[in-house]
C-alpha positions as a Python dict, from the first residue, in 0.01 Angstrom:
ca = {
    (1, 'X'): (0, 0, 0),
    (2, 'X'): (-372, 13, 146),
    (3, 'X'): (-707, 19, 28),
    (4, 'X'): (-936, 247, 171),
    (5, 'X'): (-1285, 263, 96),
    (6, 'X'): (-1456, 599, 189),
    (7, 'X'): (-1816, 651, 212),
    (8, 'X'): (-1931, 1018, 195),
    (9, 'X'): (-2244, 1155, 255),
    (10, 'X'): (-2228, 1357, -120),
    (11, 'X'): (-2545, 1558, -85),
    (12, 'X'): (-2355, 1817, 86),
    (13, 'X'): (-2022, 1961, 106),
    (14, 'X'): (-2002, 1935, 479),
    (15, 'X'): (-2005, 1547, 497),
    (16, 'X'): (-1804, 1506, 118),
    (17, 'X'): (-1493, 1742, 178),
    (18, 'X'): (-1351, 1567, 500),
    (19, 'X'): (-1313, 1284, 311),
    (20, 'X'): (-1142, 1435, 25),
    (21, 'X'): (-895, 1584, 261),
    (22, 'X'): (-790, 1254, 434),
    (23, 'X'): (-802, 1088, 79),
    (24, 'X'): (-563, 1313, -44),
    (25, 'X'): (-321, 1276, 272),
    (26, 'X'): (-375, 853, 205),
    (27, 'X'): (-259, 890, -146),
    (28, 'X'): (32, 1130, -80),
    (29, 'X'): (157, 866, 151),
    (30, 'X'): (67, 547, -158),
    (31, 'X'): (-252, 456, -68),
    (32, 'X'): (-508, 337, -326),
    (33, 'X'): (-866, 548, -229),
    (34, 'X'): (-1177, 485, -351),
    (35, 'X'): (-1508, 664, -285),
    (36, 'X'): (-1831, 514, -290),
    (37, 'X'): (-2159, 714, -266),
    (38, 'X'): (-2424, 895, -439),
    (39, 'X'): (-2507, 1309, -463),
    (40, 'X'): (-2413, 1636, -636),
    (41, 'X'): (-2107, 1662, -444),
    (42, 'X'): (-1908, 1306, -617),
    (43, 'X'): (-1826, 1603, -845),
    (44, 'X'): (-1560, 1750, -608),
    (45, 'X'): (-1473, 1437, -544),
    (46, 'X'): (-1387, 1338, -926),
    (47, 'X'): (-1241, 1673, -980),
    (48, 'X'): (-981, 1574, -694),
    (49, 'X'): (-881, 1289, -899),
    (50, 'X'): (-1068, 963, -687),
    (51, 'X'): (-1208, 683, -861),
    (52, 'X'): (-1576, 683, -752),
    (53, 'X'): (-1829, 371, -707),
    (54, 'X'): (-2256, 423, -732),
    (55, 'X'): (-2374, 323, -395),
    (56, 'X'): (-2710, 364, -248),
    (57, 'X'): (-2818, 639, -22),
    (58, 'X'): (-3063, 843, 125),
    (59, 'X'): (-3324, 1034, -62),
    (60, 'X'): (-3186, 1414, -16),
    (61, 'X'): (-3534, 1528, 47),
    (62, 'X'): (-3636, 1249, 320),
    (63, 'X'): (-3267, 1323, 492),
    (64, 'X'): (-3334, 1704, 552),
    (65, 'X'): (-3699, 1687, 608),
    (66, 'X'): (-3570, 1510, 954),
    (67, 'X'): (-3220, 1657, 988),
    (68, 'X'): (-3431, 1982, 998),
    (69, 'X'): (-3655, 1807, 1270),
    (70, 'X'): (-3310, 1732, 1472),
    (71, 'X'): (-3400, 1361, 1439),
    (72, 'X'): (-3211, 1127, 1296),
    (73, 'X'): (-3465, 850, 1253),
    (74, 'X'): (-3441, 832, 910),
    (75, 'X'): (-3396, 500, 777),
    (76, 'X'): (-3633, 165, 878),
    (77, 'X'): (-3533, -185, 911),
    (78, 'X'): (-3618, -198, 510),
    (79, 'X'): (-3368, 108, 408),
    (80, 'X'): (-3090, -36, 650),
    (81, 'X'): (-3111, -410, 555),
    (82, 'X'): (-3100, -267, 161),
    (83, 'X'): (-2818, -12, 277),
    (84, 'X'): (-2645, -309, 417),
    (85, 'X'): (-2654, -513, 113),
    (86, 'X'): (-2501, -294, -82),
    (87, 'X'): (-2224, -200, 201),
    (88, 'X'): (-2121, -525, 192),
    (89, 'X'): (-2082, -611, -162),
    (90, 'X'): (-1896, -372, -219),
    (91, 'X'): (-1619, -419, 76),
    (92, 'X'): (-1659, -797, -56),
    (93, 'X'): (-1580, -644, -387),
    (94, 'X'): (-1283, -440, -282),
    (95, 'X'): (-1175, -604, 12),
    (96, 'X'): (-1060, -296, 199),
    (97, 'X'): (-811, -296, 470),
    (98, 'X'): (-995, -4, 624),
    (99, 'X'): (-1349, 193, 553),
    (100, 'X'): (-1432, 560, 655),
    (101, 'X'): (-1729, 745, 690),
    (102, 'X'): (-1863, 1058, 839),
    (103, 'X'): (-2206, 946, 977),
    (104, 'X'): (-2328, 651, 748),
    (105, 'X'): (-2453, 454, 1071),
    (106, 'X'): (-2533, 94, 843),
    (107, 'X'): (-2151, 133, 795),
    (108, 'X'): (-2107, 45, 1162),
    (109, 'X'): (-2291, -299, 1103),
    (110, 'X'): (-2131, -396, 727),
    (111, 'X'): (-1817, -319, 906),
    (112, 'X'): (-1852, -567, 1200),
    (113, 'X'): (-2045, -826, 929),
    (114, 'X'): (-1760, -809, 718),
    (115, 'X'): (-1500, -780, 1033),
    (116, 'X'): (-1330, -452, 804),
    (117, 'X'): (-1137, -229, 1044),
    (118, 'X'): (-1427, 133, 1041),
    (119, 'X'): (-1297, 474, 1074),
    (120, 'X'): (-1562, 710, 1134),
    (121, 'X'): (-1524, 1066, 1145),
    (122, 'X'): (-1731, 1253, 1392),
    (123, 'X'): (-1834, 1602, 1502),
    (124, 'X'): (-1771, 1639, 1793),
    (125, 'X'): (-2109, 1762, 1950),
    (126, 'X'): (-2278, 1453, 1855),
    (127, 'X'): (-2077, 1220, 2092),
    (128, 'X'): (-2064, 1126, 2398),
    (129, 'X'): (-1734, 1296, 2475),
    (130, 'X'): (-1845, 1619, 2463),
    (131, 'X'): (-1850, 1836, 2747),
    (132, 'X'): (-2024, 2136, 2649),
    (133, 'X'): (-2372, 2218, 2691),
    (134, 'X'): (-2683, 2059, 2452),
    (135, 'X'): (-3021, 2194, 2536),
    (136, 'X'): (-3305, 2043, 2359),
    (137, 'X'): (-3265, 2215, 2008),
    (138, 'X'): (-3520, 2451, 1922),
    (139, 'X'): (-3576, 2249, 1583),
    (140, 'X'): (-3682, 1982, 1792),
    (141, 'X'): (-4084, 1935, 1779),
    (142, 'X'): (-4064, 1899, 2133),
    (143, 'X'): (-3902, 2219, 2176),
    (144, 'X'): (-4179, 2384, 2139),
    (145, 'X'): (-4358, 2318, 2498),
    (146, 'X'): (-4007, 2254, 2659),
    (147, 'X'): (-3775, 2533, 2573),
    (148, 'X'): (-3977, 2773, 2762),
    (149, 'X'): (-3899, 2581, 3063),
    (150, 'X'): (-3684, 2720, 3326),
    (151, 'X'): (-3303, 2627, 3280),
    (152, 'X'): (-3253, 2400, 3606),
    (153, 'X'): (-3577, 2237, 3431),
    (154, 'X'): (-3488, 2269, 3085),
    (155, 'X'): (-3111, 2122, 3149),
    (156, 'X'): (-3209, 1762, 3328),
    (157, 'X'): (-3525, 1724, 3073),
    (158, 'X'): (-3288, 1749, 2758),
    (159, 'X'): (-3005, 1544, 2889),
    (160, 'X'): (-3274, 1305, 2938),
    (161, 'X'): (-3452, 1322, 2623),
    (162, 'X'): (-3149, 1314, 2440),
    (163, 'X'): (-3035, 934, 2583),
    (164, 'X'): (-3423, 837, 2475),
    (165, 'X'): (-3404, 977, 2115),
    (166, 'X'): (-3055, 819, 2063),
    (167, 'X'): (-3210, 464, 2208),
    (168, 'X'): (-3498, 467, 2028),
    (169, 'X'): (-3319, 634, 1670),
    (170, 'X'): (-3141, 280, 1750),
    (171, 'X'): (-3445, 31, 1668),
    (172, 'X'): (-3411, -16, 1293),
    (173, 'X'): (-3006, -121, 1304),
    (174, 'X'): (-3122, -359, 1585),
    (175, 'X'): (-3363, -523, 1410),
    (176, 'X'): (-3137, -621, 1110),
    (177, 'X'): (-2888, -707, 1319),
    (178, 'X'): (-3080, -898, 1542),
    (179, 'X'): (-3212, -1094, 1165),
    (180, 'X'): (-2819, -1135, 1070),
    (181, 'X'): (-2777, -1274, 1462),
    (182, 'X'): (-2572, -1021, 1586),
    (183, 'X'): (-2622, -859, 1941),
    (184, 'X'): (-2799, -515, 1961),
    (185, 'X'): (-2629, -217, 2038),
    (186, 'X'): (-2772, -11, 2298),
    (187, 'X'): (-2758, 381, 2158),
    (188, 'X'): (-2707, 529, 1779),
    (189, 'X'): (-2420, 699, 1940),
    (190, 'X'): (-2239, 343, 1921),
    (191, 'X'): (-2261, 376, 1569),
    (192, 'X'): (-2096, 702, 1555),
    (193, 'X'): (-1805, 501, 1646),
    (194, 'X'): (-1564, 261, 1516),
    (195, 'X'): (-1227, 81, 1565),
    (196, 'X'): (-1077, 452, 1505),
    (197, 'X'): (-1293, 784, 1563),
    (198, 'X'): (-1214, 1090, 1450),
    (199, 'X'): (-1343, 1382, 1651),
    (200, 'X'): (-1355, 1710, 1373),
    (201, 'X'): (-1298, 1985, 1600),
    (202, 'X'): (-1081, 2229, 1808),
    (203, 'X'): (-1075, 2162, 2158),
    (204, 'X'): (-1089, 2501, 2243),
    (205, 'X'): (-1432, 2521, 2053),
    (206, 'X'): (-1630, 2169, 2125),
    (207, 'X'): (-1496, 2051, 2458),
    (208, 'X'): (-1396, 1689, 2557),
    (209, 'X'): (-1235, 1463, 2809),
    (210, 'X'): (-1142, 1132, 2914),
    (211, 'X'): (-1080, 1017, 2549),
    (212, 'X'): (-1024, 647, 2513),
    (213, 'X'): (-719, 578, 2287),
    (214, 'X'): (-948, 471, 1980),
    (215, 'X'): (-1066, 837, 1991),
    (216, 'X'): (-874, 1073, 1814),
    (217, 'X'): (-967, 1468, 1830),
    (218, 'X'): (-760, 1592, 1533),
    (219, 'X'): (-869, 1873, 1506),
    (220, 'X'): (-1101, 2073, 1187),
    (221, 'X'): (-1094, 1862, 865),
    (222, 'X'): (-1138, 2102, 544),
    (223, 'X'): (-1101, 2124, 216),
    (224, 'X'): (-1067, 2372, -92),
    (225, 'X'): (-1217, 2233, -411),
    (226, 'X'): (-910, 2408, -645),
    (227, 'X'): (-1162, 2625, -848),
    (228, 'X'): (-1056, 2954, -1022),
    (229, 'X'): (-1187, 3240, -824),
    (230, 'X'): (-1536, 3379, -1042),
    (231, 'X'): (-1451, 3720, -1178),
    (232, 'X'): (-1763, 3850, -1100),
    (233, 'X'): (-1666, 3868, -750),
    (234, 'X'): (-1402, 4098, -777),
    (235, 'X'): (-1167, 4198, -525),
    (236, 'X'): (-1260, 4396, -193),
    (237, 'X'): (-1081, 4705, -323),
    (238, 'X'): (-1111, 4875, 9),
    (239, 'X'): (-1461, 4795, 80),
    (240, 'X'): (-1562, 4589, 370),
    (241, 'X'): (-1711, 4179, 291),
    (242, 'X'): (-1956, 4003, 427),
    (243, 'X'): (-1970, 3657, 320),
    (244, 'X'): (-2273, 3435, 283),
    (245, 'X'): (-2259, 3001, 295),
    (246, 'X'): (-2569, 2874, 373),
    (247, 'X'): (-2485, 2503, 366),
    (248, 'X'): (-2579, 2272, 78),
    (249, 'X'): (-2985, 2326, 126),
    (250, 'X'): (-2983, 2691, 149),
    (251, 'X'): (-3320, 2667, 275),
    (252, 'X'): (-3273, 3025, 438),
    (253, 'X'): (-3096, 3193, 113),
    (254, 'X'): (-3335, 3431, -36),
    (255, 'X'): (-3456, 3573, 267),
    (256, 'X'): (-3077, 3643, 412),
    (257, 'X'): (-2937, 3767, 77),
    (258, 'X'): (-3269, 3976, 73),
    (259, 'X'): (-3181, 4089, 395),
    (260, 'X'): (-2838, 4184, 327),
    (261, 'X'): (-2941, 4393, 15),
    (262, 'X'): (-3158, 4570, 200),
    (263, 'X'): (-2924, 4639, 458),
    (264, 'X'): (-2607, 4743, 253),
    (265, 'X'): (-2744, 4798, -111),
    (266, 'X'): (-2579, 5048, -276),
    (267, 'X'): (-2362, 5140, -56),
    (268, 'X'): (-1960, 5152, -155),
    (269, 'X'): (-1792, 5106, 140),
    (270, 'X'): (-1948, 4762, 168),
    (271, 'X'): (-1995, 4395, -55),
    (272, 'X'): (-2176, 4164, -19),
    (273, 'X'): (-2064, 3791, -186),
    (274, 'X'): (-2342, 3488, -125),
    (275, 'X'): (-2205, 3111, -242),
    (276, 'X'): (-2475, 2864, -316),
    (277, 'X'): (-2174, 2558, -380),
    (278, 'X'): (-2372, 2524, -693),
    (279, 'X'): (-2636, 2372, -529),
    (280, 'X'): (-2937, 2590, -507),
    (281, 'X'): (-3042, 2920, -638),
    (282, 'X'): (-3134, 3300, -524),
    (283, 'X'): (-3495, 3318, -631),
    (284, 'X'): (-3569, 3719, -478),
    (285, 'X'): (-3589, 4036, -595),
    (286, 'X'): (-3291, 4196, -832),
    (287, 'X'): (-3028, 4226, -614),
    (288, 'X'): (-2822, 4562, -614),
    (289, 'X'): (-2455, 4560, -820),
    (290, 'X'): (-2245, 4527, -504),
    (291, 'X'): (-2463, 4200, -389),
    (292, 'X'): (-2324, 3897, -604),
    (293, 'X'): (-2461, 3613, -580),
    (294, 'X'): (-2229, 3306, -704),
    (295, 'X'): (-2221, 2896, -699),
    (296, 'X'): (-1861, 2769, -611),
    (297, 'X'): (-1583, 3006, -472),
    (298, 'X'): (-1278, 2878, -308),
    (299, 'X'): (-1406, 3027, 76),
    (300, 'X'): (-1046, 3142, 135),
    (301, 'X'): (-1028, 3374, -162),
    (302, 'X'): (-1328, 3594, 42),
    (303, 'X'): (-1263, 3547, 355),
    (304, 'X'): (-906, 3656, 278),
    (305, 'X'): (-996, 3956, 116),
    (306, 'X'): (-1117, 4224, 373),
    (307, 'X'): (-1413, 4013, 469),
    (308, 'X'): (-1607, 4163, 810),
    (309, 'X'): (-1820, 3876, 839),
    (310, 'X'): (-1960, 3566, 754),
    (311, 'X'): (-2321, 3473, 779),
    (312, 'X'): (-2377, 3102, 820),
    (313, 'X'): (-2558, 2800, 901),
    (314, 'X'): (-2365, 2679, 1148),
    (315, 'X'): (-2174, 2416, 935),
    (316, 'X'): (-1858, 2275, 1090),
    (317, 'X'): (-1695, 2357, 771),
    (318, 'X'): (-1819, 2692, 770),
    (319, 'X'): (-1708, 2785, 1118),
    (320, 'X'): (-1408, 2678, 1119),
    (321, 'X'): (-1278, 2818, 730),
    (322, 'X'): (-1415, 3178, 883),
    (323, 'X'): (-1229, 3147, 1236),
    (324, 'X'): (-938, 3001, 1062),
    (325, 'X'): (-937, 3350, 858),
    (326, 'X'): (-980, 3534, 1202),
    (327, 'X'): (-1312, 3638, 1058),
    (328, 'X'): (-1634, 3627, 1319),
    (329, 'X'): (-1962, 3466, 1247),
    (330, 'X'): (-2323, 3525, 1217),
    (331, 'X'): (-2562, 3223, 1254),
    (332, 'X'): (-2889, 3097, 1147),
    (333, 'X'): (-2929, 2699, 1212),
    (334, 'X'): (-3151, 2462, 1065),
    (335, 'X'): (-3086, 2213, 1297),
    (336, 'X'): (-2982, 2096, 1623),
    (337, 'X'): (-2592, 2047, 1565),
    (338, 'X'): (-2580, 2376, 1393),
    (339, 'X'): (-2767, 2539, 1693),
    (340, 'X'): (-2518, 2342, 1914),
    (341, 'X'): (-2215, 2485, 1745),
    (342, 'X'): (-2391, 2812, 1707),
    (343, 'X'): (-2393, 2818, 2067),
    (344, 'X'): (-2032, 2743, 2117),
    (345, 'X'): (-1965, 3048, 1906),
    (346, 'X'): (-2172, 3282, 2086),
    (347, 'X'): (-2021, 3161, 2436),
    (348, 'X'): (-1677, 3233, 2317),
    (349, 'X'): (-1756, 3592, 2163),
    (350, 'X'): (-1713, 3490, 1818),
    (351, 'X'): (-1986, 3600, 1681),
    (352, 'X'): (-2377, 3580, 1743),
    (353, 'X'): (-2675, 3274, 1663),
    (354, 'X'): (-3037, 3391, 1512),
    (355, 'X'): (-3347, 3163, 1543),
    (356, 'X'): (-3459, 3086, 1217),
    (357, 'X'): (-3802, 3012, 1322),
    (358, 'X'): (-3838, 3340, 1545),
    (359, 'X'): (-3611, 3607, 1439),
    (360, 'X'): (-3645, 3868, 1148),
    (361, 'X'): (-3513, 4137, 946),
    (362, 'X'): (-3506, 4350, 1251),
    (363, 'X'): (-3253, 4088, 1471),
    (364, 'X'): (-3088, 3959, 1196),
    (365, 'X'): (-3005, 4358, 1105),
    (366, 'X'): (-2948, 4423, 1482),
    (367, 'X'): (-2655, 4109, 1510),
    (368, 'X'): (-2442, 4164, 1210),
    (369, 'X'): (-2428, 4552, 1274),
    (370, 'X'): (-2299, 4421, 1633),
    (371, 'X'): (-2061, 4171, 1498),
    (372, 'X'): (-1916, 4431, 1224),
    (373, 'X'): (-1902, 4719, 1424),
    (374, 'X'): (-1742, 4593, 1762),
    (375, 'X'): (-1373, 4504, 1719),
    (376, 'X'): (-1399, 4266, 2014),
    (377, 'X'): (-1538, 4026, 1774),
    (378, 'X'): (-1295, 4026, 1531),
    (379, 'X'): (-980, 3981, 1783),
    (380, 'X'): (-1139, 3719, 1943),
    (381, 'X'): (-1158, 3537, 1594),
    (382, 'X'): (-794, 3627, 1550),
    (383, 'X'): (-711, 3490, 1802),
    (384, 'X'): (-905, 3198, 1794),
    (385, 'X'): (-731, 3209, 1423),
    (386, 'X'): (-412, 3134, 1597),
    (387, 'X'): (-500, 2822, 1828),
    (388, 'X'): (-669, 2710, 1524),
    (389, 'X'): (-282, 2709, 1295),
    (390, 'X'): (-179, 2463, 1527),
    (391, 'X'): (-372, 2175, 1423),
    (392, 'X'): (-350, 1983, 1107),
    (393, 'X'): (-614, 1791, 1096),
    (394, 'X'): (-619, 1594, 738),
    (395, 'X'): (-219, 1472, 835),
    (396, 'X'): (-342, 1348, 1147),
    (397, 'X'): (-678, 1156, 1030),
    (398, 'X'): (-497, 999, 760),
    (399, 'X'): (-223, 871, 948),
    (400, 'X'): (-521, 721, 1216),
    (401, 'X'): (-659, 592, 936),
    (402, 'X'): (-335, 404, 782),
    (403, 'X'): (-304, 266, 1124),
    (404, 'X'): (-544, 6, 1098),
}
């Protein structure tokens, strides 16, 4: 038997549930897991049955002030010499034979200080083994001079700007580990790294090649909280769904279930279900009876049920439980991985991307009638449904994990 230590970013659902997933596959085969972080979302994680340690982390509202920036200069030499601390102790504590984390960079350096075999599990768009396109994202503050650029300009200039950003978004881990005397590391990609990395994504979606054997592309990573489904949401009876997940901030959730009222209020032949995970509220007008707005609701038992669409933030969690349903997307990103995979989606006709910052009621009404009324974009998602069935992505992470 192994101990694994797994450090989840527990704001938000997207970086908790992969971890739950792999924990459960470790401790179906014996392993002892244990999760150490801090958020709302250590709740799923308790209700899954995993012993869970207080460890520091980021302030919630500093994180998606710059996620929502695309930046990812978050912490200082301060935050990731306390971050550090703490790391350590607690793998000193524990003395893992393996930690995992989905993007909790100071792991990278308590890893190699502590010489603990690191997992890390990845999406796939933020590595440098992807193979699809990444224009500068339109969250970006420089996006706003350089996304009007022509696209021979506009491709060279972001490619370029993105090896900058992910040098200089490397300062504050250097300095610390330059204090501890250990050599610098060269990009914040590096940290998105370990002895094992776990790539989150289809193939067929997020690109890649030329994998080197400590990179593993296993394919989506989800996870159901078991949760009884609300009985305010009914069942479909006939009527067409369109299902709303707007990530863990919701910062767009009003004004899209707004949107959606106005658009199908009252009408029977169509429903309209909107999941805040609990995390956030609706704070518009009074909605119409067949617009429910709910907190929890196992994804599957919607998307399952007649549902047309589902209108997202781009979440890797969210695309993937809607294609693996066959269902087709509409997207509004916050940021510049969700406008990434948003992209993806659009270029493979599974549904269509909004810009939050430019687009209104009058797009936003204009995509989902397109999505909903032309079949095309429903058997591409089934088929995309399909490919999808033949990866099993929590079995395969937590045997890569085990390995080491």
């Amino acid at each position: 038997m192994k101990t694994i230590l797994m450090f989840p970013y527990a704001h938000h659902l997207g970086g908790t549930q992969p971890l739950i997933a792999i924990g459960e596959g470790l401790r179906a085969a014996g392993h002892r897991v244990v999760f150490a972080g801090r958020g709302r979302c250590l709740s799923f994680v308790e209700a899954a049955g995993f012993d869970a340690e207080d460890l520091i982390e980021l302030d919630s509202c500093r994180a998606v002030a710059h996620f929502n920036r695309s930046n990812l200069d978050y912490h200082t030499p301060e935050s990731v010499a306390a971050f550090v601390d703490a790391e350590c102790a607690l793998i000193g504590r524990f003395a893992p034979d393996a930690v995992v984390d989905l993007h909790r960079p100071t792991l990278g350096l308590s890893a190699r200080l502590t010489r603990t075999p690191r997992a890390v599990l990845c999406n796939t768009v933020l590595t440098r083994y992807y193979r699809g396109e990444r224009l500068l994202p339109e969250s970006h503050p420089l996006a706003a001079w350089a996304r009007p650029l022509p696209q021979r300009w506009l491709r060279p200039l972001s490619h370029w700007a993105e090896r900058q950003l992910f040098r200089a978004w490397a300062r504050p881990y250097n300095a610390v580990l330059r204090a501890r005397g250990q050599a610098p590391i060269d990009s914040l990609q590096d940290l998105f790294e370990g002895d094992a990395t776990i790539l989150m994504d289809a193939r067929e979606l997020m690109p890649v090649d030329g994998l080197p054997a400590h990179v593993h592309a296993v394919g989506p990573l989800l996870h159901e909280s078991a949760a009884a489904r609300p009985a305010a949401i009914g069942a479909a009876a006939g009527r067409r769904t369109l299902f709303v997940y707007l990530g863990s901030y919701g910062e767009q959730f009003t004004r899209v279930v707004g949107y959606l009222a106005h658009l199908f209020g009252g009408r029977d032949d169509y429903r309209v279900i909107a999941a805040t995970g609990g995390l956030y509220g609706y704070a518009g007008a009074p909605l119409p009876g067949n617009v429910v707005v709910t907190d929890y609701v196992p994804a599957s038992a919607v998307l399952a049920d007649g549902c047309a669409a589902m209108v997202t933030h781009g979440g890797r969690g969210s695309i993937y439980s809607a294609l693996g349903h066959g269902v087709p997307l509409i997207g509004l990103p916050n940021q510049g991985e969700q406008e990434w995979n948003l992209a993806a989606i659009e270029r493979l006709g599974l549904g269509r991307r909004l810009s939050t910052r430019r687009d209104g009621y009058a797009a936003f009404a204009e995509a989902v009638t397109a999505v909903i009324d032309d079949a095309g974009y429903r058997e591409r998602a089934a088929r995309f449904a399909r490919l999808l069935a033949g990866y099993d992505g929590a079995a395969t992470a937590a045997r890569v994990v085990a390995s080491l």
